[in-house]
Every structure is written in structure tokens, then in C-alpha cells.
mmCIF file of C-alpha atoms and ligand atoms in Angstrom:
data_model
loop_
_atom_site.group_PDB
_atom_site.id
_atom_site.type_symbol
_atom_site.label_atom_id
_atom_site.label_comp_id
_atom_site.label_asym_id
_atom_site.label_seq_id
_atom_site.Cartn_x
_atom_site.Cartn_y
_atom_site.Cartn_z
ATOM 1 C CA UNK A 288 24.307 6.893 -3.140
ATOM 2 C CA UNK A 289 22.072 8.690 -0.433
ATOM 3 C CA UNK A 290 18.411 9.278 -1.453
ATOM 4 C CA UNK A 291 16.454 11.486 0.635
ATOM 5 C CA UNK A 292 12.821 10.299 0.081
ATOM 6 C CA UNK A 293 9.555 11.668 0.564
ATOM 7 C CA UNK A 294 6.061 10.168 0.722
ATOM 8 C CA UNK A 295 2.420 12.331 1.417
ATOM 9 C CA UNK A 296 0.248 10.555 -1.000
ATOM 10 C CA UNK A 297 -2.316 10.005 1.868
ATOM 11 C CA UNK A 298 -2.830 10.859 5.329
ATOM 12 C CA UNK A 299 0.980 9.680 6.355
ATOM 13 C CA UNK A 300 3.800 11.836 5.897
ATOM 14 C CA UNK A 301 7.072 9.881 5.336
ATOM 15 C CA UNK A 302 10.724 11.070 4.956
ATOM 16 C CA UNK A 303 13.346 8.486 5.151
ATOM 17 C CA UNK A 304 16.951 8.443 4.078
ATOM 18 C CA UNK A 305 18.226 5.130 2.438
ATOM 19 C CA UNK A 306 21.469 4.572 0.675
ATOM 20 C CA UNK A 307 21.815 2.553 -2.505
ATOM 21 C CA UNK A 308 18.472 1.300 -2.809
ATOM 22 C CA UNK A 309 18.153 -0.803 0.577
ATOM 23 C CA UNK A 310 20.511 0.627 3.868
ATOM 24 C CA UNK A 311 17.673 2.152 5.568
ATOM 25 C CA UNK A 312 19.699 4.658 7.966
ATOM 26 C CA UNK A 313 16.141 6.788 9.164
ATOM 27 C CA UNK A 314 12.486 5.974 8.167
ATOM 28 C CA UNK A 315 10.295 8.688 9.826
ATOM 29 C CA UNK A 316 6.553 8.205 9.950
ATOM 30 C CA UNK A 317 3.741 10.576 10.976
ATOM 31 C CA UNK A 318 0.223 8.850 10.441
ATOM 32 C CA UNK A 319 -3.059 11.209 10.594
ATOM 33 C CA UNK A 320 -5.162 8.620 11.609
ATOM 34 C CA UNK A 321 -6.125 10.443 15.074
ATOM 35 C CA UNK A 322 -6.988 13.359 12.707
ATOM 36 C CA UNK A 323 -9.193 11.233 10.498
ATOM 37 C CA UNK A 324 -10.185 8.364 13.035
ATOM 38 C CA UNK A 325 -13.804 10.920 13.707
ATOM 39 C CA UNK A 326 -14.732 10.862 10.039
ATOM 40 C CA UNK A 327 -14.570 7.026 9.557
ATOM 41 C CA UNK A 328 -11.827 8.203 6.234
ATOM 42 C CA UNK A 329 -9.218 10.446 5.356
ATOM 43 C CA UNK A 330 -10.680 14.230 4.639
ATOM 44 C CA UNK A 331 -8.375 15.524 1.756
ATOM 45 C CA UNK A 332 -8.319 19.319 3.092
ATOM 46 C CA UNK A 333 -7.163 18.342 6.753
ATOM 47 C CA UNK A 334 -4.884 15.653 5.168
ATOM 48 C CA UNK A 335 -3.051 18.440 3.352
ATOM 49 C CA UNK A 336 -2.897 20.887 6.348
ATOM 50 C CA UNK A 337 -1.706 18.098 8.179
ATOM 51 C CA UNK A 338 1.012 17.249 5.968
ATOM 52 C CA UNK A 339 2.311 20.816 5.640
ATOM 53 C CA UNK A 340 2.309 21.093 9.221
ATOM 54 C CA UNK A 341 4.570 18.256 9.862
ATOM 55 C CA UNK A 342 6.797 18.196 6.707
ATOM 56 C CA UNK A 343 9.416 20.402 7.708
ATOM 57 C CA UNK A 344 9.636 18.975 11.003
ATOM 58 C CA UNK A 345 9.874 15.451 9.852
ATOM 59 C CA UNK A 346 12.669 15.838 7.612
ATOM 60 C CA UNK A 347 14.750 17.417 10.320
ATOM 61 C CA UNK A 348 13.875 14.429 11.984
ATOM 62 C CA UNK A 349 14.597 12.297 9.410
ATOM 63 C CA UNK A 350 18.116 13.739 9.345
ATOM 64 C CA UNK A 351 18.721 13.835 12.721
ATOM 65 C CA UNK A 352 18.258 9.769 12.561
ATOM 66 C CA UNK A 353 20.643 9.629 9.819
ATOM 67 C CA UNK A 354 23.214 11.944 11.761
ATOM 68 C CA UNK A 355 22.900 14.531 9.148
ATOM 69 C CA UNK A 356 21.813 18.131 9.769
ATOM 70 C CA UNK A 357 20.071 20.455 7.600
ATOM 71 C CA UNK A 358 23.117 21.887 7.018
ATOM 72 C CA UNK A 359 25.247 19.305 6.583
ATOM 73 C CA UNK A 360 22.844 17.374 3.812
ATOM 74 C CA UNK A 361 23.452 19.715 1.299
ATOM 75 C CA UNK A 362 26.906 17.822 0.563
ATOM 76 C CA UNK A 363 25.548 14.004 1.989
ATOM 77 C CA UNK A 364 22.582 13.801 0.078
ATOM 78 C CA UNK A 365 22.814 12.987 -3.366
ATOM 79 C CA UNK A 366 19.089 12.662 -4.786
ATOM 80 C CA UNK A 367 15.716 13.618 -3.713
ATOM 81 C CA UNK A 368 12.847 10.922 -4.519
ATOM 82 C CA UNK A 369 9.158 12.092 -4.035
ATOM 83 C CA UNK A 370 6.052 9.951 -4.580
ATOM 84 C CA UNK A 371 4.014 12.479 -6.952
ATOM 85 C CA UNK A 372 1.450 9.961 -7.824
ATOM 86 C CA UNK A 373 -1.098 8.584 -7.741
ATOM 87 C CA UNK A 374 -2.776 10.416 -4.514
ATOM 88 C CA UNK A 375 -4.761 13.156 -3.112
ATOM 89 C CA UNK A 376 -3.654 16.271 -4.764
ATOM 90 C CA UNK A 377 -3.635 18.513 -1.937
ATOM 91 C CA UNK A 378 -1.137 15.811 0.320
ATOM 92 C CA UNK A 379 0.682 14.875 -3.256
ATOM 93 C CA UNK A 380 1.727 18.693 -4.086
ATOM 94 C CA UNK A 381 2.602 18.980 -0.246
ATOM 95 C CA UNK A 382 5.577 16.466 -0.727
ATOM 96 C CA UNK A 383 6.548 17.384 -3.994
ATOM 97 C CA UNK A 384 7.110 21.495 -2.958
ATOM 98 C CA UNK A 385 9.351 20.053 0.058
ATOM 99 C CA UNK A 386 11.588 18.048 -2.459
ATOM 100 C CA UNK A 387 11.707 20.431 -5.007
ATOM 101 C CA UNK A 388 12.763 23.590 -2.450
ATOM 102 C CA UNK A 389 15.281 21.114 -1.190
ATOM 103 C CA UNK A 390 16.488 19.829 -4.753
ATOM 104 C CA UNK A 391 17.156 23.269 -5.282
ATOM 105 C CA UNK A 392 18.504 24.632 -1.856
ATOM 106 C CA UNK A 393 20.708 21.555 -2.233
ATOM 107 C CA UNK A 394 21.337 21.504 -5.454
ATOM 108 C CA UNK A 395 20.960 17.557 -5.479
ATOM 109 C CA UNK A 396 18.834 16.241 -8.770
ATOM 110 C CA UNK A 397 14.892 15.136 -8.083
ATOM 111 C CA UNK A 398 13.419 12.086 -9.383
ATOM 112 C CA UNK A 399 9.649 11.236 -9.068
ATOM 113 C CA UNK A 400 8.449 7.729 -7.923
ATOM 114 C CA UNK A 401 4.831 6.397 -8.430
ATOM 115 C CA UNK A 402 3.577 5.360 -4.960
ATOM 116 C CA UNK A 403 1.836 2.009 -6.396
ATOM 117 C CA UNK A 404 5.186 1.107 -7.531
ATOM 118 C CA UNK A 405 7.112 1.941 -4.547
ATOM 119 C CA UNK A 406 4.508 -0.711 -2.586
ATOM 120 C CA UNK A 407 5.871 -3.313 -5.008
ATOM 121 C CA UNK A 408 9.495 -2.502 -4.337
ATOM 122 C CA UNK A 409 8.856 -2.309 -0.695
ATOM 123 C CA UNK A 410 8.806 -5.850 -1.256
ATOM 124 C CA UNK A 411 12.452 -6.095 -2.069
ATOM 125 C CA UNK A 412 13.519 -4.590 1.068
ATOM 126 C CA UNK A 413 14.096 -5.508 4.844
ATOM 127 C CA UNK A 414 12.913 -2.799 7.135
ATOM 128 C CA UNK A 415 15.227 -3.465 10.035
ATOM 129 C CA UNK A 416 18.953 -4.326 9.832
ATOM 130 C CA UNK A 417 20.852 -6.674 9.155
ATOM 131 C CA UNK A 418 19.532 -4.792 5.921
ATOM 132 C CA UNK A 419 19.452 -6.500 2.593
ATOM 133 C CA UNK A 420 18.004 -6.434 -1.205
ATOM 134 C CA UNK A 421 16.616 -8.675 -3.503
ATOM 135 C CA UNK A 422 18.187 -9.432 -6.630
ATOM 136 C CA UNK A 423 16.113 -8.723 -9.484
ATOM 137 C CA UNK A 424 17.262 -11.804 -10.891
ATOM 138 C CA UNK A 425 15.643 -13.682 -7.845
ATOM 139 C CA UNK A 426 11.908 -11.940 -8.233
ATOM 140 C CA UNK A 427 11.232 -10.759 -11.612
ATOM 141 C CA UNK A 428 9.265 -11.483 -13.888
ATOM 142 C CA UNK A 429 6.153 -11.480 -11.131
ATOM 143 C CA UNK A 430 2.894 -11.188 -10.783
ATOM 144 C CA UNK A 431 2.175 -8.063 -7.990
ATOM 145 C CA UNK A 432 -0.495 -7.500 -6.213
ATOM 146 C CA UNK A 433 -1.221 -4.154 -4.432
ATOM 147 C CA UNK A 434 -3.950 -4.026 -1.952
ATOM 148 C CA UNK A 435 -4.206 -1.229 -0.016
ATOM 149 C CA UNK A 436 -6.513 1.314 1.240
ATOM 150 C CA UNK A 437 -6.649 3.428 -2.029
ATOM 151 C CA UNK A 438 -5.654 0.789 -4.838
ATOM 152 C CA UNK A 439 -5.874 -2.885 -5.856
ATOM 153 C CA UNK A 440 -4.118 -3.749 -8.940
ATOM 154 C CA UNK A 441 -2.328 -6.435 -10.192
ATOM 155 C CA UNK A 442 0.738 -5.901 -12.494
ATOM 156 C CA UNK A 443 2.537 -8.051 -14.805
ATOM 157 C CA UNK A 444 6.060 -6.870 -13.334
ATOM 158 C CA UNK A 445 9.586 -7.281 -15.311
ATOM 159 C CA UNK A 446 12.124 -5.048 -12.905
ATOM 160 C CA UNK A 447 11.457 -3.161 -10.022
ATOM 161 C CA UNK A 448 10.965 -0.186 -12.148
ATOM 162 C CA UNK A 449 9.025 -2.238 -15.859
ATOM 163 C CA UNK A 450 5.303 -2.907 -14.206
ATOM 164 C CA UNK A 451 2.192 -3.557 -16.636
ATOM 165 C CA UNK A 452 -1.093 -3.149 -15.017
ATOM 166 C CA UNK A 453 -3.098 -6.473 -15.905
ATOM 167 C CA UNK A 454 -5.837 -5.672 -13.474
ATOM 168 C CA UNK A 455 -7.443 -3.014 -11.512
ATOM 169 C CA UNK A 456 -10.768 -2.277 -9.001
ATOM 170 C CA UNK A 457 -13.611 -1.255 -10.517
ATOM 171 C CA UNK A 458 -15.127 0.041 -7.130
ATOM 172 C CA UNK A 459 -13.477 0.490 -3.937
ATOM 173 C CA UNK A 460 -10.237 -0.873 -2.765
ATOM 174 C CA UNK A 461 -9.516 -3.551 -0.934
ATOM 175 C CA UNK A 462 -8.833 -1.711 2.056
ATOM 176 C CA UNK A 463 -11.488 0.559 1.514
ATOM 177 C CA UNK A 464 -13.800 -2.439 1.951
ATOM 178 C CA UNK A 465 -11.880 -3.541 5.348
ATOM 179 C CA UNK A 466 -12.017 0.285 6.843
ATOM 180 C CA UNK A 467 -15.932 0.301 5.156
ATOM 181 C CA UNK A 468 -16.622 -2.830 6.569
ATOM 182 C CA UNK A 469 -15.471 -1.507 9.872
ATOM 183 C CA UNK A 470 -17.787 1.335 9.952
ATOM 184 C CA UNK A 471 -20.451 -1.102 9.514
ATOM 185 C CA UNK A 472 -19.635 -2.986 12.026
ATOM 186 C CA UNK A 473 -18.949 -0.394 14.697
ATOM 187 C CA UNK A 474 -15.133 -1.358 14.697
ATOM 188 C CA UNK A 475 -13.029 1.931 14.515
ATOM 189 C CA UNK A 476 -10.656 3.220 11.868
ATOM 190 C CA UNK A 477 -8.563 2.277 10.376
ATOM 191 C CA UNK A 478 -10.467 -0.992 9.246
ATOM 192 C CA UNK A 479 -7.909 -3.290 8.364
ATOM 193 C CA UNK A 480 -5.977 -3.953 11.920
ATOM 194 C CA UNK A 481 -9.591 -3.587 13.473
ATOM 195 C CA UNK A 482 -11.212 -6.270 11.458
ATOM 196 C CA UNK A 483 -8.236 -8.529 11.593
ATOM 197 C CA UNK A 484 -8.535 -8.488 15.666
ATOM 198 C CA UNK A 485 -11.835 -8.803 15.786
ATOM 199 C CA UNK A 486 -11.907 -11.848 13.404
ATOM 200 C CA UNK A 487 -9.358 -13.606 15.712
ATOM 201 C CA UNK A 488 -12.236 -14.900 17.666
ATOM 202 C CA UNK A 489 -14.722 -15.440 14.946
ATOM 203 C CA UNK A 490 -15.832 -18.183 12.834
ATOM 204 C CA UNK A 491 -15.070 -17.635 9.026
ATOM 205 C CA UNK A 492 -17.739 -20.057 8.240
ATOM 206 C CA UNK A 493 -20.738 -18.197 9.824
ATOM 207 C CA UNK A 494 -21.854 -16.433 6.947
ATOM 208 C CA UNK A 495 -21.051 -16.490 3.440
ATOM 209 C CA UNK A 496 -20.667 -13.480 1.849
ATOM 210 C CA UNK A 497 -20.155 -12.937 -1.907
ATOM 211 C CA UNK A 498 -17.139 -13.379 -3.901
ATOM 212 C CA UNK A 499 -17.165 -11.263 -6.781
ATOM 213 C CA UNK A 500 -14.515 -12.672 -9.155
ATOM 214 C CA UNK A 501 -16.484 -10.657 -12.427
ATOM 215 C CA UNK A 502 -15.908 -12.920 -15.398
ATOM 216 C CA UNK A 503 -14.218 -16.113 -16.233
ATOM 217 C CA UNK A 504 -10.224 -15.367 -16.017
ATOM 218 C CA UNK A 505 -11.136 -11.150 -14.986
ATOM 219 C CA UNK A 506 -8.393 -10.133 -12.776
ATOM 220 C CA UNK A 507 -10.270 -6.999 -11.741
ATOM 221 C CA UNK A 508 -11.534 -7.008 -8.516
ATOM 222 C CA UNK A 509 -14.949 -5.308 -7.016
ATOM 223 C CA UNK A 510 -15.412 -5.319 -3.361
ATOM 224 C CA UNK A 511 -18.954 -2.676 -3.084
ATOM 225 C CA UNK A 512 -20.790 -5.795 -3.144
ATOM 226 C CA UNK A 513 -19.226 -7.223 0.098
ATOM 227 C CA UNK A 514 -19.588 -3.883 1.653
ATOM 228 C CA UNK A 515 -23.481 -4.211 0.735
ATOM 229 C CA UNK A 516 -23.919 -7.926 2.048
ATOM 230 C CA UNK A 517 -22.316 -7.115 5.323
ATOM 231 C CA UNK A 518 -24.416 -3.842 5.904
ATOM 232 C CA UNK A 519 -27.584 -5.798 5.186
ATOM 233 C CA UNK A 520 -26.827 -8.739 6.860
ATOM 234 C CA UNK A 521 -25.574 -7.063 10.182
ATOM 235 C CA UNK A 522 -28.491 -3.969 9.839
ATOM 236 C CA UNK A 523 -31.341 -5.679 7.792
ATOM 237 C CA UNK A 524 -32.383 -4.633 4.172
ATOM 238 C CA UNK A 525 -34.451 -1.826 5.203
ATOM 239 C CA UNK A 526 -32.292 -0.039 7.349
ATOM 240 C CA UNK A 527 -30.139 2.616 6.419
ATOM 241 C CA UNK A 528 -26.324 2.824 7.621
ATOM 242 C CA UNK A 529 -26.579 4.187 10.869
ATOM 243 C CA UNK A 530 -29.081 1.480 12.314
ATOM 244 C CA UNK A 531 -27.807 -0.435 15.231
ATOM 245 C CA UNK A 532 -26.469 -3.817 14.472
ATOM 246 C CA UNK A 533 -28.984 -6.598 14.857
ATOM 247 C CA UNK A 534 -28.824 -8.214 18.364
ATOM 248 C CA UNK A 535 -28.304 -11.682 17.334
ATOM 249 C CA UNK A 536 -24.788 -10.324 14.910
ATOM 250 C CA UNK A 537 -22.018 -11.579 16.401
ATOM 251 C CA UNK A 538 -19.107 -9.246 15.512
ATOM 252 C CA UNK A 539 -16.338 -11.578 15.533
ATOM 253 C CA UNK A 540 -17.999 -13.701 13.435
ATOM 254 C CA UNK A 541 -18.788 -11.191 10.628
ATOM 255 C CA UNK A 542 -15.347 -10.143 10.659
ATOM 256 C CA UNK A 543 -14.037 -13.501 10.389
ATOM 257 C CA UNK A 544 -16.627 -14.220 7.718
ATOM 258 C CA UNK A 545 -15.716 -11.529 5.642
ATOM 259 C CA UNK A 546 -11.860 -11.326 5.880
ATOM 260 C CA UNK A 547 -12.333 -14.617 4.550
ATOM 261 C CA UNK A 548 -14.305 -13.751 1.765
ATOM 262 C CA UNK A 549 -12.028 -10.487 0.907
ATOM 263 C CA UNK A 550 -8.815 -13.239 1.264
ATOM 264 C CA UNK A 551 -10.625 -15.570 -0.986
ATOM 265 C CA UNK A 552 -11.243 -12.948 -3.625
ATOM 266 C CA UNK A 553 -7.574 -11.975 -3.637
ATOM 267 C CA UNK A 554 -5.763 -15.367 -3.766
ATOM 268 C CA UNK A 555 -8.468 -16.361 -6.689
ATOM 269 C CA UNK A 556 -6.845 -13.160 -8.457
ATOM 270 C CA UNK A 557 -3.358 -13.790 -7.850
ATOM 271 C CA UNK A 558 -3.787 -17.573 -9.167
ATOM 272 C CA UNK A 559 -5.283 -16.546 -12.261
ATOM 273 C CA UNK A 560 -2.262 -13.822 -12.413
ATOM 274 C CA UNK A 561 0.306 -16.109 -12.588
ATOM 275 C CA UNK A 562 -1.774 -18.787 -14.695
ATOM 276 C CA UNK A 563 -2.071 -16.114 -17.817
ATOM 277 C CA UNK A 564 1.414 -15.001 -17.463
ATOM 278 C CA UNK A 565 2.944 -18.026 -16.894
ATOM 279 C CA UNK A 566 4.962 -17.066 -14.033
ATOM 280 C CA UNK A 567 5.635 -18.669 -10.797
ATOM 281 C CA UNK A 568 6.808 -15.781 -8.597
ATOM 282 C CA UNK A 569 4.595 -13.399 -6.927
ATOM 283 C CA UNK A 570 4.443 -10.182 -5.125
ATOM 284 C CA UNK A 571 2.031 -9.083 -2.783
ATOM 285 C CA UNK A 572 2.200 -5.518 -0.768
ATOM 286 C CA UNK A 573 0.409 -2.576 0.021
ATOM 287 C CA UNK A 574 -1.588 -1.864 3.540
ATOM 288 C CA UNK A 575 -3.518 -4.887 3.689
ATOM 289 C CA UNK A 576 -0.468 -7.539 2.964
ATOM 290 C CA UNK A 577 -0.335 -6.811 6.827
ATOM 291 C CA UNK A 578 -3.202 -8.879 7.206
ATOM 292 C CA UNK A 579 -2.191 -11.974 8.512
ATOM 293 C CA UNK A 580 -4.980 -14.603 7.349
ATOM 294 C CA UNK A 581 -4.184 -13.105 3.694
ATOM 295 C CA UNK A 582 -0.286 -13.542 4.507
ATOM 296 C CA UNK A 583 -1.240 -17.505 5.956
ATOM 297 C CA UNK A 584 -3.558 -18.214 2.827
ATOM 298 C CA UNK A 585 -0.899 -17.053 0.832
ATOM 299 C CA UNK A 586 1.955 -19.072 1.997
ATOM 300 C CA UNK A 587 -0.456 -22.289 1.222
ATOM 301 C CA UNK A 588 -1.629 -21.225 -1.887
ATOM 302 C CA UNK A 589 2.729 -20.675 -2.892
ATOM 303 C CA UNK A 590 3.229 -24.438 -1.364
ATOM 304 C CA UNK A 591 0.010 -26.009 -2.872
ATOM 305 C CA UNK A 592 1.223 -23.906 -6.556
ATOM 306 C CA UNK A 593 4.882 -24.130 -6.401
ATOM 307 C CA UNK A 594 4.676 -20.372 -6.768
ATOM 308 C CA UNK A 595 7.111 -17.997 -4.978
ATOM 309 C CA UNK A 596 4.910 -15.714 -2.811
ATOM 310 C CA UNK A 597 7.237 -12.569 -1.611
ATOM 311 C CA UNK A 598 5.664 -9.923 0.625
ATOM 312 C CA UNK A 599 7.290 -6.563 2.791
ATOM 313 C CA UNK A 600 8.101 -6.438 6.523
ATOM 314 C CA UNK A 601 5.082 -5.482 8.361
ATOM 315 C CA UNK A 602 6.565 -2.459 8.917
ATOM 316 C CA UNK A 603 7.271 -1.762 5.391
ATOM 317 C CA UNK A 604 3.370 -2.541 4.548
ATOM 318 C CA UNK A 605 1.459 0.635 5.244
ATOM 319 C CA UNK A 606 3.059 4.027 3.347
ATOM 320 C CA UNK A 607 6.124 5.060 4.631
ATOM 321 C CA UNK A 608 9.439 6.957 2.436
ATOM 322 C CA UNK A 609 11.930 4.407 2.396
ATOM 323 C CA UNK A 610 10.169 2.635 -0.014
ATOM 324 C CA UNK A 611 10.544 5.796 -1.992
ATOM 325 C CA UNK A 612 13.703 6.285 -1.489
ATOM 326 C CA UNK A 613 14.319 2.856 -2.254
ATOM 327 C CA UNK A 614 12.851 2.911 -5.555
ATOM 328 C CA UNK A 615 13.875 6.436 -6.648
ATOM 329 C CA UNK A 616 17.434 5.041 -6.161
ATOM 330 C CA UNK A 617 16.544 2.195 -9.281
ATOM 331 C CA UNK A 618 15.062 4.716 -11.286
ATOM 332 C CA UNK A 619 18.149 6.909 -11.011
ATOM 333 C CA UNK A 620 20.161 4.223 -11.696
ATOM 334 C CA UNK A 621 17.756 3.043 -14.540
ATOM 335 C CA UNK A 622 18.417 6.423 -16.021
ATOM 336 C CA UNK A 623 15.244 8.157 -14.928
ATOM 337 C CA UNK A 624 15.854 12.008 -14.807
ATOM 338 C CA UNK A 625 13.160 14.408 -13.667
ATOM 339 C CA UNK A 626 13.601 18.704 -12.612
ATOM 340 C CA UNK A 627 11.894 21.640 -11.377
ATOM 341 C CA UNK A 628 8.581 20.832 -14.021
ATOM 342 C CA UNK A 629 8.636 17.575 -11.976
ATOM 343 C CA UNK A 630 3.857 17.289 -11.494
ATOM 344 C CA UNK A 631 1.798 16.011 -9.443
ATOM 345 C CA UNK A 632 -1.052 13.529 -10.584
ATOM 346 C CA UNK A 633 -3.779 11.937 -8.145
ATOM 347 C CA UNK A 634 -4.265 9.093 -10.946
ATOM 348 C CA UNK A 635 -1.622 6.630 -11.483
ATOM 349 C CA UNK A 636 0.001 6.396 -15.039
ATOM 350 C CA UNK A 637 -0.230 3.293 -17.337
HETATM 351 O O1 KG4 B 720 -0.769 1.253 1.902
HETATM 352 P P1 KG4 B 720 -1.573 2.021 2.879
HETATM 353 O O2 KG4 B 720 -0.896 2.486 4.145
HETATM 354 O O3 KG4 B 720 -2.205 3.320 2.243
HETATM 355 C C1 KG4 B 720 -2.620 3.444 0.904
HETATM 356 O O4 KG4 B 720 -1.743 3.569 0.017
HETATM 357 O O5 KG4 B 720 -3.841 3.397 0.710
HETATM 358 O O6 KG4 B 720 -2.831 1.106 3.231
HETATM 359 C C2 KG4 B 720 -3.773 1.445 4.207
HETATM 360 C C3 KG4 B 720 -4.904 0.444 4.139
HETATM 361 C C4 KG4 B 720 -6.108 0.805 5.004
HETATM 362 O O7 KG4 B 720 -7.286 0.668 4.247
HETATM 363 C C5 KG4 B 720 -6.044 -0.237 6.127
HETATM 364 O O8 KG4 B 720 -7.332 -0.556 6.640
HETATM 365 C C6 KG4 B 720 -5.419 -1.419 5.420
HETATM 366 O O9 KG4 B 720 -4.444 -0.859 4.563
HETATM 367 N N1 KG4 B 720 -4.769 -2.343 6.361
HETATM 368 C C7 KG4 B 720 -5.170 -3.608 6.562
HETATM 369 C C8 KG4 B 720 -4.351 -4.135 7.601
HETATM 370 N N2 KG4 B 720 -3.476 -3.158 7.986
HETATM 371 C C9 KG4 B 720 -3.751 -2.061 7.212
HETATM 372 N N3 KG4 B 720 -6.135 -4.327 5.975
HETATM 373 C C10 KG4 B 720 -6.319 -5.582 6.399
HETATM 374 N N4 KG4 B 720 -5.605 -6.150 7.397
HETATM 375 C C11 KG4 B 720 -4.617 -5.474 8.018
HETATM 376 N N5 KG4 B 720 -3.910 -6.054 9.001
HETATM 377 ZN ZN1 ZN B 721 0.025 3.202 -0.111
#
């Protein structure tokens, strides 16, 4: 079965063709970040623009990698997945217009795929060939994590498509913090890759910042405290945002310093995941499961825990539409249905 799928949660626009759940024949991304590097974050109204700018042109694109044309899709493609949640509702409805005017123009069915979700099954997937797919047998049931730039939750998963959120940010994401932290820090955007480098060089033991675990056995995370302990500790307590960095601050050092503490916060949370649910198999994806000390800390925490700690291809990481596609194809199969009335909704569903 070939799914078409497309992804414009954010401020990349993804269309990627995929066949039964895990071929990946064309995975075209456009990322926005020269659009939004200026701002230090995505602006919803030129993230929209942006995406209706490129949509049409990326799914010829798309196509063209597959060795389909417009034309000839109408009889090759036989489902259109969209991520229509959880997002920005300007990029979300962007996506979801292109896949219902091709549904229809087509006259292939449409199913809807939450993005969150999608980051889990990106796990399941290889992004370059020889291509391949989990069994569900071999992952589930697991603990996810998703830490990217607009989520962190933790979900008590059963299939690819059965996910029970056991845990959730009560302030920014985790890769909020890293592109926040960033800023601070004079680093560029996006945060994550930026910090990451920078930390390379840097002693993790230089400062300690806080790790805010919340209550005994809380899997919710908050990160605005880190944010806060970096800005006063690089700028002084007095000083507002835009204040140069102190002269004694070395950057590499910060960074290191609080990666670690960021890493330290999420491994805590995925240990006391799989305690309560008694489960030794894990899942860990989303935009900052690119970051390698997380990735390293992870594969020792799985050794030292006898846990199985499964994460995406780099490339598979940050938003892209085979993941879409990927999962719209197990929701089809699942039985999922969805038509023209098919919404958008910038809050993910519970
Ligand atoms: O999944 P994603 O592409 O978009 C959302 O769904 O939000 O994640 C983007 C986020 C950004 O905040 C970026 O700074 C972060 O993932 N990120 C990283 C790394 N690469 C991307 N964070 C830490 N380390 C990285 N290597
Ligand atoms: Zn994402």
C-alpha cells in the first residue's frame, strides 16, 4: 500500500511517500529555520506563508523521487496521511487543505495522524535502505518519551497506534529550553545542534544547574527553571535578557553544564517510566533524541537497567512525513477511517 504523507505541524514542511508502513521511496524536507533563525523561534504567521508557499512544490518533488507524476499518482497512491495535530493552526490547516484537495482530486481515502505519535513510530523505522520495520511484538508495551522542540511527554505505549499519556511539561519543552538556552547564551537557532557543539568542549561539571524532577515518582517535566538559572548565572540576577554575558562565562562550559542537567532530568523520567509500568522496553524520539550525550546516557542507563532503549535514525529525529506516512499506514490498517470533515487541532488529544 502507497501512503502519500504530509507533515506542517511546525516550521518544516514534509511530504514523503512510503509503502506499507516502512519502504521509504521519497522523504522531502523543507525546514524554515533561515526564515525563523532572526526571531530566536518560529513566528506562526510566516510559518504558515511559508508552508503554503512550498507545499505544492514539495509534493511534486516528493513524487518526482518516487518516480510518480502528478498525473500518474492518482492510480499509485492509495491513501493520504496528514499530521492534523497537535501544532500551530495556521501550518496544521496548511497540510491538511493539500491532502484533502488531493484525497479528492485522487479520489484516494484520507486518514489523520497525530504528530506526537508519528515521533514515536518514527522509532520503528530505518530512514535509509536496506529499509526495515519493527515488529510490534519486539517493542510494545513501552515506555516513550517525546522530547522535542514543542512537546515532552511520556506515554505508556501498547501498539504503534494504543499510546496513554502518563506524563507531560508543565512549562516549556525540552527543546524549547535547548533553543532558549541558546538565546541566552548567544548560540544561534535552532538551540539543540548549537548547544550540543558547543558543549563538546565544555566541562559538564562546571556548574550545577537545577534538576527539577517535581514530586516523588512525577513524570512531568519543567524545564523554565533551567532556563532561569542559566540566564542568571551567565547575565547576573539583575540584568535583564539582553545583557552581555559575564566575562568570566565560559560558553562551552555552560552548555556542557546544562545539557547535562536537561539529560539528567530526562533519564530520571524515563527510569521512573518504566519502574511504574513495569516495563523494560523504551522509546525515545522527537528533535532532541538527536542529541548525542542524551543518546550515550541512554544506552548506559538500558545496560545498567536491563531495559531496551530504542530511538529513530538521526535523520528520522526532527519532523519530517515519512513518519506520517508510516504511521497513517497502521492506522489504516488498524481500521482508522477519516473524510472530507477530517480538523485540525493545535492541542494533542488524550
Ligand atoms: O521534533 P522537532 O523537529 O520539532 C517539533 O516537533 O517540535 O524538534 C525540534 C527541536 C528543537 O527545539 C531543536 O533545538 C531540538 O529539537 N533539537 C535538539 C537537537 N537537534 C534538534 N536538541 C538537543 N540536541 C540536539 N542535537
Ligand atoms: Zn515534531
Amino acid at each position: 500500500m502507497l501512503v502519500l504523507g504530509i507533515e506542517s505541524t511546525c516550521d518544516e514542511t514534509g511530504v514523503a511517500l512510503v509503502e506499507d508502513g516502512w519502504r521509504i521511496l521519497s522523504n522531502q524536507v523543507l525546514s524554515q529555520v533561515p526564515l525563523h533563525e532572526r526571531f530566536g523561534g518560529v513566528v506562526p504567521e510566516i510559518a504558515s506563508r511559508a508552508h503554503v508557499e512550498a507545499i505544492t512544490r514539495l509534493i511534486e518533488k516528493a513524487l518526482a523521487g518516487a518516480g510518480l507524476t502528478p498525473a500518474s499518482a492518482a492510480s499509485a497512491v492509495d491513501l493520504i496521511a496528514v499530521a492534523h495535530r497537535p501544532g500551530l493552526i495556521g501550518s496544521l490547516l496548511v497540510g491538511l487543505t493539500a491532502a484533502k484537495s488531493l484525497a479528492l482530486a485522487w479520489d484516494v481515502p484520507l486518514v489523520g495522524v497525530d504528530h506526537i505519535q508519528a515521533h514515536i513510530y518514527s522509532a520503528a523505522m530505518r530512514a535509509t535502505a536496506p529499509f526495515d520495520l519493527l515488529g510490534e511484538e519486539e517493542v510494545f508495551p513501552s515506555a516513550s518519551l517525546v522530547v522535542s522542540g514543542g512537546h515532552s511527554a511520556l506515554y505508556a505505549s501498547r501498539s504503534w497506534t494504543e499510546h496513554a499519556l502518563i506524563g507531560s511539561t508543565q512549562d516549556d519543552a525540552a527543546g524549547e529550553a535547548f533553543d532558549k538556552a541558546a538565546a541566552i547564551l548567544g548560540l544561534g537557532y535552532p538551540g539543540g545542534p548549537a548547544v550540543s557543539r558547543a558543549a563538546r568542549d565544555g566541562d559538564p561539571a562546571s556548574v550545577r544547574f537545577p534538576r527539577t524532577l517535581l514530586e516523588p515518582g512525577s513524570l512531568d517535566f519543567s524545564f523554565s527553571g533551567i532556563k532561569t538559572a542559566v540566564l542568571y548565572h551567565v547575565k547576573g540576577q539583575d540584568s535583564g535578557r539582553d545583557a552581555p554575558l559575564r566575562p568570566d562565562i565560559r560558553v562551552a562550559d555552560i552548555a556542557a553544564a546544562f545539557e547535562e542537567a536537561i539529560v539528567d532530568v530526562l533519564v530520571e523520567k524515563l527510569r521512573r517510566a518504566v519502574r511504574r509500568e513495569g516495563f523494560d522496553r523504551a522509546i525515545v524520539s522527537g528533535g532532541v533524541a538527536a542529541n548525542r550525550r542524551l543518546r550515550d546516557r541512554l544506552e548506559r542507563f538500558a545496560a545498567k537497567e536491563s531495559v531496551t532503549v530504542r530511538f529513530p535514525d538521526l535523520a528520522l529525529c526532527t519532523d519530517n512525513a515519512a513518519m506520517i506516512a508510516g504511521l497513517g499506514y497502521q492506522l489504516w490498517t488498524a481500521g482508522v477511517r477519516h473524510d472530507q470533515t477530517l480538523d485540525a487541532y493545535p492541542m494533542t488529544a488524550r
